[in-house]
CSV table of C-alpha atoms in Angstrom, one decimal:
chain,number,residue,atom,x,y,z
A,1,MET,CA,62.5,169.6,80.6
A,2,PRO,CA,61.8,168.2,76.7
A,3,LEU,CA,58.8,168.9,75.4
A,4,PHE,CA,56.7,165.3,73.9
A,5,GLU,CA,53.9,164.8,71.5
A,6,VAL,CA,52.1,161.9,72.4
A,7,GLU,CA,49.1,160.3,70.2
A,8,THR,CA,46.2,158.2,71.3
A,9,ASP,CA,43.8,156.7,69.8
A,10,SER,CA,41.5,160.2,70.2
A,11,HIS,CA,43.7,162.6,71.0
A,12,ILE,CA,47.0,164.3,70.0
A,13,ILE,CA,48.8,165.8,73.1
A,14,ILE,CA,51.9,167.9,73.7
A,15,THR,CA,53.4,168.1,77.3
A,16,TRP,CA,56.7,169.3,78.8
A,17,ALA,CA,57.9,166.1,81.0
A,18,SER,CA,61.2,165.0,82.3
A,19,ASP,CA,61.3,161.4,80.3
A,20,SER,CA,58.7,159.4,78.6
A,21,ASP,CA,57.5,157.2,81.4
A,22,GLU,CA,56.0,160.8,83.0
A,23,ALA,CA,54.8,162.1,79.4
A,24,SER,CA,52.3,159.0,79.0
A,25,GLY,CA,51.6,159.4,82.6
A,26,VAL,CA,49.8,163.1,81.7
A,27,VAL,CA,47.7,160.8,79.3
A,28,SER,CA,46.6,158.3,81.9
A,29,VAL,CA,45.4,161.0,84.5
A,30,ALA,CA,44.0,163.6,81.3
A,31,TYR,CA,42.3,161.0,79.8
A,32,PRO,CA,42.0,157.4,81.5
A,33,HIS,CA,40.2,155.1,78.7
A,34,ASP,CA,42.6,156.5,75.7
A,35,THR,CA,45.5,154.4,74.4
A,36,VAL,CA,49.0,155.5,73.6
A,37,LEU,CA,49.5,155.1,69.6
A,38,ARG,CA,52.7,157.2,69.6
A,39,LEU,CA,54.7,159.0,71.9
A,40,THR,CA,57.5,161.4,70.4
A,41,LYS,CA,60.4,163.4,72.2
A,42,ARG,CA,60.1,166.4,70.4
A,43,PRO,CA,63.8,168.0,68.7
A,44,ARG,CA,62.9,171.5,69.5
A,45,ASP,CA,61.5,173.2,73.0
A,46,THR,CA,58.8,174.7,71.0
A,47,TRP,CA,55.4,173.4,69.2
A,48,VAL,CA,53.8,175.2,66.6
A,49,ILE,CA,50.7,174.9,64.8
A,50,SER,CA,49.3,176.7,61.6
A,51,LYS,CA,46.2,177.8,61.8
A,52,SER,CA,46.1,178.1,57.7
A,53,ALA,CA,46.7,174.3,57.7
A,54,LEU,CA,43.5,173.8,60.4
A,55,GLY,CA,41.1,176.3,58.2
A,56,LEU,CA,41.3,178.7,60.8
A,57,SER,CA,41.4,182.7,59.5
A,58,GLY,CA,40.3,185.8,61.1
A,59,LYS,CA,39.8,186.3,65.0
A,60,THR,CA,40.6,183.6,66.9
A,61,ASP,CA,40.7,184.6,70.6
A,62,PRO,CA,39.4,182.4,72.8
A,63,CYS,CA,35.8,182.1,73.7
A,64,ASN,CA,35.4,181.4,77.4
A,65,THR,CA,32.1,179.6,76.9
A,66,ALA,CA,33.6,177.3,74.6
A,67,ARG,CA,36.3,176.3,77.0
A,68,ASP,CA,33.8,175.9,79.7
A,69,CYS,CA,31.9,173.6,77.3
A,70,LEU,CA,34.7,171.6,76.5
A,71,SER,CA,35.4,171.5,80.3
A,72,LYS,CA,31.9,170.3,81.2
A,73,SER,CA,32.3,167.8,78.5
A,74,GLY,CA,35.6,166.7,79.6
A,75,GLY,CA,36.6,166.8,76.1
A,76,ASP,CA,34.1,165.3,74.0
A,77,LYS,CA,33.8,167.6,71.2
A,78,VAL,CA,30.0,166.3,70.4
A,79,HIS,CA,28.6,167.0,73.7
A,80,ALA,CA,30.5,170.4,73.8
A,81,ILE,CA,29.1,171.4,70.8
A,82,ARG,CA,25.4,170.5,72.4
A,83,LEU,CA,26.1,172.3,75.4
A,84,TYR,CA,27.4,175.3,73.7
A,85,MET,CA,24.4,175.6,71.1
A,86,HIS,CA,22.3,175.0,74.5
A,87,GLU,CA,23.8,177.7,76.0
A,88,THR,CA,24.5,180.4,73.5
A,89,GLY,CA,21.4,179.7,71.2
A,90,SER,CA,24.1,179.4,68.7
A,91,ASP,CA,23.4,176.6,65.5
A,92,LEU,CA,25.4,173.9,64.4
A,93,GLU,CA,27.9,175.4,62.7
A,94,GLN,CA,28.9,178.0,64.7
A,95,ALA,CA,28.7,175.9,67.6
A,96,GLN,CA,31.6,173.8,65.6
A,97,ARG,CA,33.9,176.5,64.7
A,98,ALA,CA,33.6,177.7,68.0
A,99,ILE,CA,34.8,174.5,70.0
A,100,GLU,CA,37.1,173.1,67.5
A,101,SER,CA,38.8,176.7,67.4
A,102,ASN,CA,39.2,176.8,70.9
A,103,MET,CA,40.5,172.8,70.7
A,104,VAL,CA,43.1,174.0,68.5
A,105,MET,CA,44.1,176.7,70.9
A,106,GLY,CA,44.3,174.2,73.6
A,107,TRP,CA,41.4,174.8,76.2
């Protein structure tokens, strides 16, 4: 099954799909308010993201609390950051780093 990169007005989604219609369907289910801007069938069956290009260094283990906050917020980063601050007592910078790094790791 091919790997597709789907860019919307708010997200970049990497998904397995049998064709471009199915890949677009993934977006409509996961992010019904997003509009697909670009859909590309990837030439290979893997996707690599450089952590250094994203500004991540050191330990990057997934954080269950951050992932729970992302899930509760429906992927809304700002709301997830607020939830994380409330649940952990972290300051804004710590919460933003935790949420964004977990978003990058595919919560």
